[in-house]
Coordinates of C-alpha atoms and ligand atoms in Angstrom, one line a residue:
M52 CA -25.0 77.0 -53.4
S53 CA -22.2 75.8 -51.0
I54 CA -19.9 78.4 -49.5
T55 CA -16.9 76.9 -51.4
T56 CA -18.7 77.1 -54.7
S57 CA -19.8 80.7 -54.1
V58 CA -16.3 81.8 -52.9
L59 CA -14.6 80.1 -55.9
D60 CA -17.3 81.5 -58.2
E61 CA -16.6 85.0 -57.0
L62 CA -12.9 84.4 -57.7
G63 CA -13.6 83.0 -61.1
I64 CA -12.4 79.4 -60.3
T65 CA -14.2 76.3 -61.4
C66 CA -14.3 73.8 -58.5
Q67 CA -12.8 70.4 -59.3
T68 CA -13.6 67.9 -56.6
E69 CA -10.6 65.7 -57.5
N70 CA -8.1 68.6 -57.2
I71 CA -6.2 68.5 -53.9
Y72 CA -6.1 72.3 -53.7
H73 CA -9.9 72.5 -54.1
Q74 CA -10.3 69.7 -51.6
I75 CA -8.3 71.5 -48.9
I76 CA -9.9 74.9 -49.6
S77 CA -13.4 73.4 -49.4
A78 CA -12.7 71.9 -46.0
V79 CA -11.3 75.3 -44.8
L80 CA -14.2 77.2 -46.1
D81 CA -16.7 74.8 -44.7
A82 CA -15.1 75.2 -41.3
S83 CA -15.3 79.0 -41.7
E84 CA -19.0 78.7 -41.9
Q85 CA -19.3 77.1 -38.5
L86 CA -17.9 80.3 -37.0
E87 CA -19.8 82.6 -39.4
L88 CA -16.5 84.3 -40.3
P89 CA -16.6 87.3 -42.7
R90 CA -16.6 86.8 -46.4
R91 CA -13.4 88.8 -46.8
L92 CA -11.5 86.2 -44.8
Q93 CA -13.0 83.4 -46.8
L94 CA -11.9 85.1 -50.1
M95 CA -8.4 85.8 -48.7
M96 CA -8.0 82.2 -47.6
A97 CA -9.2 80.8 -51.0
Q98 CA -6.3 82.3 -53.0
P99 CA -2.6 82.5 -52.1
K100 CA -1.1 86.0 -52.1
N101 CA 1.8 85.1 -54.5
E102 CA 2.4 82.1 -56.8
L103 CA 5.9 82.0 -58.3
I104 CA 7.0 79.6 -61.0
V105 CA 10.7 79.6 -62.1
H106 CA 12.4 77.7 -64.9
F107 CA 16.2 77.3 -64.6
P108 CA 18.9 75.3 -66.4
V109 CA 21.3 73.1 -64.6
R110 CA 24.5 71.5 -66.0
M111 CA 24.4 67.7 -65.6
D112 CA 27.5 65.6 -64.9
D113 CA 27.8 64.4 -68.5
G114 CA 28.0 68.1 -69.7
S115 CA 24.4 68.3 -70.9
F116 CA 21.9 70.9 -69.6
R117 CA 18.5 70.2 -68.1
L118 CA 15.7 72.7 -67.5
F119 CA 13.9 72.4 -64.2
K120 CA 10.6 73.8 -63.0
G121 CA 10.4 75.2 -59.5
Y122 CA 7.6 76.7 -57.4
R123 CA 7.2 78.9 -54.4
V124 CA 3.6 79.7 -53.2
Q125 CA 3.2 82.3 -50.5
H126 CA -0.3 81.8 -49.2
N127 CA -0.7 84.2 -46.3
N128 CA 1.5 86.4 -44.1
V129 CA -0.8 88.2 -41.8
L130 CA 0.8 86.5 -38.8
G131 CA 4.4 86.9 -39.8
P132 CA 6.9 85.9 -42.5
Y133 CA 5.9 83.1 -44.9
K134 CA 7.0 79.7 -43.8
G135 CA 6.9 76.3 -45.4
G136 CA 8.8 73.3 -46.7
T137 CA 10.6 72.6 -50.1
R138 CA 9.6 69.4 -51.8
Y139 CA 11.7 67.6 -54.5
H140 CA 9.4 65.1 -56.2
E141 CA 8.4 64.3 -59.8
D142 CA 4.7 64.8 -59.1
V143 CA 5.0 68.4 -57.8
T144 CA 2.5 70.7 -59.5
L145 CA 1.3 74.3 -58.8
D146 CA -2.0 73.1 -57.3
H147 CA -0.2 70.6 -55.1
V148 CA 2.1 73.3 -53.8
K149 CA -0.8 75.7 -53.3
A150 CA -2.7 73.0 -51.2
L151 CA 0.4 72.5 -49.0
A152 CA 0.8 76.2 -48.6
V153 CA -2.8 76.6 -47.3
L154 CA -2.1 73.9 -44.8
M155 CA 1.0 75.8 -43.6
T156 CA -1.1 78.9 -43.0
M157 CA -3.6 76.8 -41.0
K158 CA -0.8 75.0 -39.0
T159 CA 1.1 78.1 -38.0
A160 CA -2.2 79.8 -37.0
L161 CA -3.3 76.8 -35.0
I162 CA 0.0 76.5 -33.1
R163 CA 0.0 80.4 -32.7
L164 CA 3.4 80.8 -34.3
P165 CA 4.4 84.3 -35.7
F166 CA 4.6 82.9 -39.2
G167 CA 2.4 82.8 -42.3
G168 CA 2.1 79.9 -44.7
A169 CA 4.0 79.0 -47.9
K170 CA 5.4 76.0 -49.7
G171 CA 7.8 75.3 -52.5
G172 CA 9.2 72.6 -54.6
V173 CA 11.0 71.4 -57.7
K174 CA 9.5 68.9 -60.1
V175 CA 12.3 66.3 -60.0
D176 CA 13.1 62.8 -58.7
P177 CA 16.0 63.7 -56.5
Y178 CA 17.2 60.1 -56.4
S179 CA 17.8 60.3 -60.2
L180 CA 20.5 63.0 -59.7
S181 CA 24.1 62.6 -58.5
E182 CA 25.0 64.5 -55.3
D183 CA 26.8 67.2 -57.4
E184 CA 23.8 67.6 -59.7
L185 CA 21.5 67.9 -56.7
M186 CA 23.7 70.6 -55.2
R187 CA 23.9 72.6 -58.5
M188 CA 20.1 72.3 -58.9
T189 CA 19.4 73.5 -55.3
R190 CA 21.8 76.4 -55.7
R191 CA 20.3 77.5 -59.0
F192 CA 16.8 77.2 -57.6
V193 CA 17.7 79.5 -54.7
S194 CA 19.3 82.0 -57.1
A195 CA 16.1 81.9 -59.3
L196 CA 14.0 82.6 -56.2
G197 CA 16.3 85.5 -55.3
A198 CA 14.7 88.2 -53.1
N199 CA 11.4 86.2 -53.0
I200 CA 12.8 84.4 -49.9
G201 CA 14.6 85.9 -46.9
P202 CA 14.9 85.5 -43.1
D203 CA 12.4 88.3 -42.6
Y204 CA 10.2 87.5 -45.5
D205 CA 9.8 83.8 -46.5
I206 CA 11.7 81.0 -44.8
P207 CA 11.8 77.5 -46.5
A208 CA 12.4 74.2 -44.7
P209 CA 12.8 70.5 -45.6
D210 CA 9.9 68.4 -46.9
V211 CA 9.7 65.2 -48.9
G212 CA 12.8 64.7 -51.0
T213 CA 14.9 67.3 -49.2
N214 CA 17.0 67.1 -46.0
A215 CA 19.5 69.1 -43.8
Q216 CA 22.2 69.0 -46.5
V217 CA 19.8 70.5 -49.1
M218 CA 18.9 73.2 -46.5
A219 CA 22.7 73.9 -46.0
W220 CA 23.2 74.4 -49.7
M221 CA 20.1 76.7 -49.8
A222 CA 21.4 78.8 -46.9
D223 CA 24.9 79.0 -48.2
T224 CA 23.7 80.1 -51.7
Y225 CA 21.5 82.7 -50.2
E226 CA 24.3 84.1 -48.0
N227 CA 26.6 84.2 -51.1
I228 CA 24.1 86.1 -53.2
S229 CA 23.2 88.6 -50.4
E230 CA 24.9 92.0 -50.2
P231 CA 28.2 91.4 -48.3
S232 CA 27.4 93.9 -45.5
K233 CA 24.1 92.0 -44.9
R234 CA 25.4 88.5 -45.0
L235 CA 25.9 87.8 -41.3
G236 CA 23.1 85.7 -39.7
R237 CA 21.4 85.3 -43.1
A238 CA 21.5 81.5 -42.6
G239 CA 18.1 82.0 -40.9
V240 CA 16.7 82.1 -44.4
V241 CA 16.0 78.4 -44.1
T242 CA 15.3 76.1 -41.2
G243 CA 16.1 72.4 -40.9
K244 CA 19.8 73.0 -41.3
P245 CA 22.6 70.8 -39.9
L246 CA 23.4 71.4 -36.3
E247 CA 26.9 72.7 -37.2
Y248 CA 25.5 75.4 -39.5
G249 CA 22.8 77.0 -37.4
G250 CA 20.4 74.1 -37.1
S251 CA 18.5 73.2 -34.0
H252 CA 18.7 70.2 -31.7
G253 CA 15.6 68.1 -32.2
R254 CA 14.7 69.4 -35.7
D255 CA 15.2 66.0 -37.3
K256 CA 12.7 64.2 -35.1
A257 CA 10.5 67.2 -34.5
T258 CA 7.5 66.2 -36.7
G259 CA 7.5 62.7 -35.2
Q260 CA 8.0 64.1 -31.7
G261 CA 5.1 66.6 -32.1
A262 CA 2.8 63.7 -33.3
V263 CA 3.7 61.7 -30.2
D264 CA 3.1 64.7 -27.9
V265 CA -0.4 65.1 -29.4
L266 CA -1.1 61.3 -28.9
E267 CA 0.0 61.5 -25.3
E268 CA -2.4 64.3 -24.7
L269 CA -5.4 63.0 -26.7
L270 CA -5.3 59.1 -26.5
P271 CA -6.3 58.9 -22.8
E272 CA -9.7 60.5 -23.7
L273 CA -10.2 57.9 -26.3
N274 CA -9.3 55.2 -23.7
I275 CA -6.2 54.0 -25.5
A276 CA -3.1 53.3 -23.4
I277 CA 0.1 54.1 -25.4
D278 CA 2.1 51.3 -23.9
Q279 CA -0.5 48.7 -24.8
M280 CA -1.6 49.9 -28.2
S281 CA -0.7 48.5 -31.7
Y282 CA -0.3 50.6 -34.8
S283 CA 0.6 50.5 -38.5
L284 CA 2.6 53.1 -40.4
I285 CA 2.4 54.3 -44.0
G286 CA 5.8 55.7 -44.9
F287 CA 9.1 55.2 -43.0
G288 CA 11.0 58.4 -44.0
N289 CA 11.8 61.2 -41.7
V290 CA 8.3 61.5 -40.1
G291 CA 7.4 57.8 -40.1
S292 CA 10.7 56.5 -38.7
W293 CA 10.9 59.1 -35.9
T294 CA 7.3 58.6 -34.9
A295 CA 8.0 54.8 -34.7
R296 CA 11.2 55.2 -32.8
L297 CA 9.6 57.5 -30.2
L298 CA 6.5 55.3 -29.9
S299 CA 8.6 52.2 -29.4
E300 CA 10.3 54.0 -26.4
R301 CA 6.8 54.3 -25.0
G302 CA 6.0 50.6 -25.3
A303 CA 3.6 50.7 -28.3
T304 CA 3.7 47.8 -30.8
L305 CA 4.4 48.6 -34.5
K306 CA 2.7 45.8 -36.4
A307 CA 3.1 46.8 -40.0
V308 CA 4.7 49.3 -42.3
L309 CA 3.9 50.2 -46.0
D310 CA 6.2 52.3 -48.1
H311 CA 7.0 52.7 -51.8
T312 CA 8.9 49.4 -51.8
G313 CA 6.2 47.3 -50.3
A314 CA 4.6 46.2 -47.0
I315 CA 6.0 44.2 -44.1
V316 CA 4.3 42.8 -41.0
N317 CA 5.3 41.3 -37.6
E318 CA 2.3 40.6 -35.3
K319 CA 4.7 40.5 -32.3
G320 CA 6.1 43.9 -33.3
L321 CA 8.7 45.3 -35.7
D322 CA 11.9 46.7 -34.2
A323 CA 11.7 50.5 -35.1
Q324 CA 15.4 51.2 -34.4
A325 CA 16.6 48.3 -36.5
L326 CA 14.1 49.1 -39.3
A327 CA 15.3 52.8 -39.3
A328 CA 18.9 51.5 -39.8
Y329 CA 17.8 49.1 -42.5
V330 CA 15.9 51.8 -44.4
A331 CA 18.8 54.2 -44.2
E332 CA 20.9 51.6 -46.1
H333 CA 18.3 50.0 -48.4
R334 CA 16.0 53.1 -49.1
G335 CA 12.9 51.1 -48.2
V336 CA 11.3 48.5 -45.9
A337 CA 11.2 45.7 -48.4
G338 CA 13.4 42.8 -47.4
F339 CA 13.7 43.8 -43.8
P340 CA 14.7 40.6 -42.0
G341 CA 12.6 41.4 -38.9
G342 CA 9.3 41.2 -40.8
K343 CA 7.4 39.3 -43.4
A344 CA 6.3 40.7 -46.7
F345 CA 2.6 41.0 -47.2
S346 CA 0.1 42.6 -49.7
E347 CA -1.1 46.2 -49.6
E348 CA -4.6 44.9 -49.1
D349 CA -3.6 42.8 -46.1
F350 CA -1.8 45.9 -44.7
Y351 CA -4.9 48.0 -44.8
S352 CA -7.1 45.2 -43.4
L353 CA -4.9 44.5 -40.4
P354 CA -6.7 45.3 -37.1
V355 CA -4.7 47.9 -35.1
D356 CA -5.6 50.6 -32.6
L357 CA -3.9 53.4 -34.7
L358 CA -3.1 53.8 -38.4
I359 CA -0.5 56.5 -39.0
P360 CA -0.1 57.8 -42.6
A361 CA 3.3 59.5 -42.7
A362 CA 4.0 59.3 -46.5
L363 CA 2.4 61.3 -49.3
E364 CA -1.0 63.1 -49.8
Q365 CA -4.3 61.4 -50.7
M366 CA -3.1 57.9 -50.0
I367 CA -6.2 56.9 -48.1
T368 CA -9.0 56.6 -50.7
T369 CA -12.5 55.1 -50.5
E370 CA -11.1 51.8 -51.7
N371 CA -8.6 51.3 -48.9
A372 CA -10.9 53.1 -46.3
A373 CA -13.3 50.3 -46.8
L374 CA -10.6 47.9 -45.6
I375 CA -9.2 50.0 -42.7
N376 CA -9.7 48.4 -39.3
C377 CA -8.4 51.0 -36.8
R378 CA -9.9 53.1 -34.0
V379 CA -7.8 56.3 -34.6
L380 CA -6.2 57.6 -37.8
V381 CA -3.3 59.9 -37.0
E382 CA -2.4 62.3 -39.9
A383 CA 1.4 62.6 -39.5
A384 CA 1.6 63.4 -43.2
N385 CA -0.1 66.4 -44.9
A386 CA -3.6 65.7 -46.3
P387 CA -3.2 61.9 -46.4
V388 CA -7.0 61.2 -46.6
T389 CA -9.3 62.2 -49.5
P390 CA -12.6 63.9 -48.5
A391 CA -14.7 60.9 -49.7
A392 CA -12.5 58.5 -47.7
E393 CA -12.8 60.8 -44.7
R394 CA -16.6 60.6 -44.8
D395 CA -16.4 56.8 -45.0
L396 CA -14.0 56.6 -42.0
L397 CA -16.0 59.0 -39.9
N398 CA -19.1 56.9 -40.7
K399 CA -17.3 53.8 -39.5
G400 CA -16.6 55.5 -36.2
V401 CA -12.9 56.1 -36.8
T402 CA -11.5 59.2 -35.0
I403 CA -9.2 61.3 -37.3
L404 CA -6.5 63.4 -35.7
P405 CA -5.9 66.1 -38.3
A406 CA -2.7 66.9 -40.1
I407 CA -2.5 70.6 -39.1
L408 CA -2.2 69.4 -35.5
C409 CA -0.4 66.1 -35.8
S410 CA 2.3 67.2 -38.3
A411 CA 2.9 70.7 -36.8
G412 CA 6.0 69.7 -34.7
G413 CA 8.3 70.3 -37.7
V414 CA 7.3 73.9 -38.2
T415 CA 7.3 74.5 -34.5
V416 CA 11.0 73.5 -34.1
S417 CA 11.7 75.4 -37.3
Y418 CA 10.4 78.4 -35.4
F419 CA 12.7 77.6 -32.5
E420 CA 15.6 77.3 -35.0
W421 CA 14.8 80.7 -36.6
K422 CA 14.5 82.3 -33.1
Q423 CA 17.9 80.8 -32.1
N424 CA 19.5 82.1 -35.4
R425 CA 18.1 85.6 -34.7
Q426 CA 19.4 85.6 -31.2
A427 CA 22.7 83.8 -31.9
E428 CA 21.8 81.2 -29.3
V429 CA 21.9 77.4 -29.1
W430 CA 19.2 75.8 -27.0
S431 CA 19.8 72.4 -25.4
A432 CA 17.9 69.3 -26.8
E433 CA 15.9 69.2 -23.5
E434 CA 14.8 72.9 -23.9
V435 CA 13.6 72.3 -27.5
D436 CA 11.7 69.2 -26.4
R437 CA 10.1 71.1 -23.5
Q438 CA 9.0 74.1 -25.5
L439 CA 7.7 71.8 -28.4
R440 CA 5.7 69.7 -25.9
A441 CA 4.1 72.9 -24.4
K442 CA 3.1 74.2 -27.8
M443 CA 1.7 70.8 -29.1
I444 CA -0.3 70.2 -25.9
A445 CA -1.7 73.7 -25.9
A446 CA -2.8 73.2 -29.6
A447 CA -4.2 69.7 -28.9
R448 CA -6.3 71.1 -26.0
R449 CA -7.5 74.0 -28.2
V450 CA -8.7 71.6 -30.9
N451 CA -10.4 69.3 -28.4
Q452 CA -12.2 72.2 -26.8
M453 CA -13.3 73.7 -30.1
A454 CA -14.7 70.2 -31.1
K455 CA -16.7 70.1 -27.9
T456 CA -18.0 73.6 -28.2
L457 CA -19.0 73.3 -31.9
R458 CA -19.9 69.5 -31.6
C459 CA -17.8 68.8 -34.7
D460 CA -15.0 66.5 -35.9
L461 CA -11.5 67.3 -35.0
R462 CA -10.4 68.5 -38.4
T463 CA -13.2 71.1 -38.6
A464 CA -12.3 72.1 -35.0
A465 CA -8.6 72.5 -35.9
Y466 CA -9.4 74.7 -38.9
C467 CA -11.9 76.7 -36.8
S468 CA -9.3 77.4 -34.2
A469 CA -6.8 78.5 -36.8
L470 CA -9.3 80.6 -38.7
E471 CA -10.6 82.3 -35.5
H472 CA -7.0 83.4 -34.7
L473 CA -6.4 84.7 -38.3
N474 CA -9.7 86.6 -38.2
K475 CA -8.8 88.2 -34.9
V476 CA -5.5 89.4 -36.3
Y477 CA -7.1 90.7 -39.5
N478 CA -9.6 92.6 -37.4
I479 CA -6.9 94.2 -35.3
R480 CA -4.6 95.0 -38.3
G481 CA -7.4 96.0 -40.7
I482 CA -7.0 95.8 -44.4
F483 CA -4.4 98.2 -45.9
P484 CA -4.9 101.0 -46.8
Ligands
NAD544 P1 10.3 61.4 -46.6 O1 10.7 61.7 -48.0 O2 11.4 61.3 -45.6 O3 9.5 60.0 -46.5 C1 8.4 59.8 -47.4 C2 8.0 58.4 -47.2 O4 6.8 58.1 -48.0 C3 9.0 57.3 -47.5 O5 9.0 56.3 -46.5 C4 8.4 56.7 -48.8 O6 8.8 55.3 -48.9 C5 7.0 56.8 -48.6 N1 6.2 56.7 -49.8 C6 6.4 57.4 -51.0 N2 5.6 57.0 -51.9 C7 4.8 56.0 -51.3 C8 3.8 55.1 -51.8 N3 3.3 55.2 -53.0 N4 3.3 54.2 -50.9 C9 3.7 54.1 -49.7 N5 4.7 54.9 -49.2 C10 5.2 55.8 -50.0 O7 9.2 62.5 -46.2 P2 8.8 63.1 -44.8 O8 9.6 64.3 -44.6 O9 8.8 62.0 -43.8 O10 7.3 63.6 -45.1 C11 6.2 62.7 -45.0 C12 5.0 63.5 -44.9 O11 5.0 64.3 -43.8 C13 4.7 64.4 -46.1 O12 3.3 64.6 -46.3 C14 5.3 65.8 -45.6 O13 4.7 66.9 -46.3 C15 4.8 65.7 -44.2 N6 5.6 66.6 -43.3 C16 6.9 66.5 -43.2 C17 7.6 67.3 -42.3 C18 9.1 67.2 -42.0 O14 9.6 67.9 -41.1 N7 9.8 66.4 -42.8 C19 6.9 68.3 -41.5 C20 5.5 68.3 -41.7 C21 4.9 67.4 -42.5

């Protein structure tokens, strides 16, 4: 019996291999076996501490009311307050949020941040709402969460479908429903806020910046020169567009982009800055005058040095893995590759740089924002970049070293480094009482 089956059995959960939560937990538990970590840690990792589902009504612009379903999953807080993004998407489910919450525990532990892992979301297509409806829904969601979030307890951030404006509404609502004498400085309840309202320099580009810092550290070992490499991107939202803009500054060639509106290609290189401006206006890459439309199949088959998924989870399946023609797959998105596709890619000799490393820049600058809020300080953009780079490089080295010591792939190594740290802290703290 595999370790995953035996742990899930003990918890009374039937393992479903297609379920994203079970996929992530299986990978984490498999990694824990490499280090022979104690059973109690495996059990604690396999279930979140708290799973909250809220239903709340919101008045629509036409006077009708709509009931929304929101989630907050708090996976683990042995390292510090829970921390994790808030997603607005029509496909949000409890297991999805649980999966993303586990990844947050792994990320914060890998980067050695004093945070635990959480995730939240609302099942909604945010683009189907007017700005006023979005604001009322956000405020009502925060009031439904009530004391389940807080700057010392659980600190949400942006994710797919949410942005700095949504974070500002969240913080403002939280401040308004807090006791008056305790309101000051409560904006630290969320990160990713606008600069004028307690946000940090560099938070917008942080996830892309972190991915680029990791690439600058690890690509030389793989004999890839950043200024001569070509790459394709899946997703051109916050993470994808910033990764592209920062890589273009370093001379890399962006050959193709796929997003929810279609795929575009330009063998000589797409202009990342112009594409970012175009997507901001047209909400997708389709029709971009600097590239040609082509099929999804052609997108995946295009030979490139790097393929960077920066869109949604589980987009790389066995079908498109069979077409993929790259040397390195960089997981700028959370869990973009299914376990079956991962096996196929590794068998083909593709190196996979794992999500808990490559997409950790966002939570790292969120930590800097939280720290600045607590100390009533504003760091310069250069200071944020410098401290982010130091954390990302240290984590990349940790993962590389662990992979060499254990002779394993980089995902397993990243989980092992995170789990080793969590285990040390559990051993020091002990289990209450
Ligand atoms: P976003 O909403 O800004 O962008 C999402 C992108 O995915 C868009 O370009 C969209 O077109 C694309 N997309 C959606 N459906 C698609 C489909 N079917 N096919 C192709 N493309 C599709 O989101 P984001 O903030 O850039 O997040 C992207 C990923 O990075 C997510 O996995 C998120 O959890 C992860 N992440 C984000 C942050 C952050 O700071 N924003 C931090 C860590 C991890």
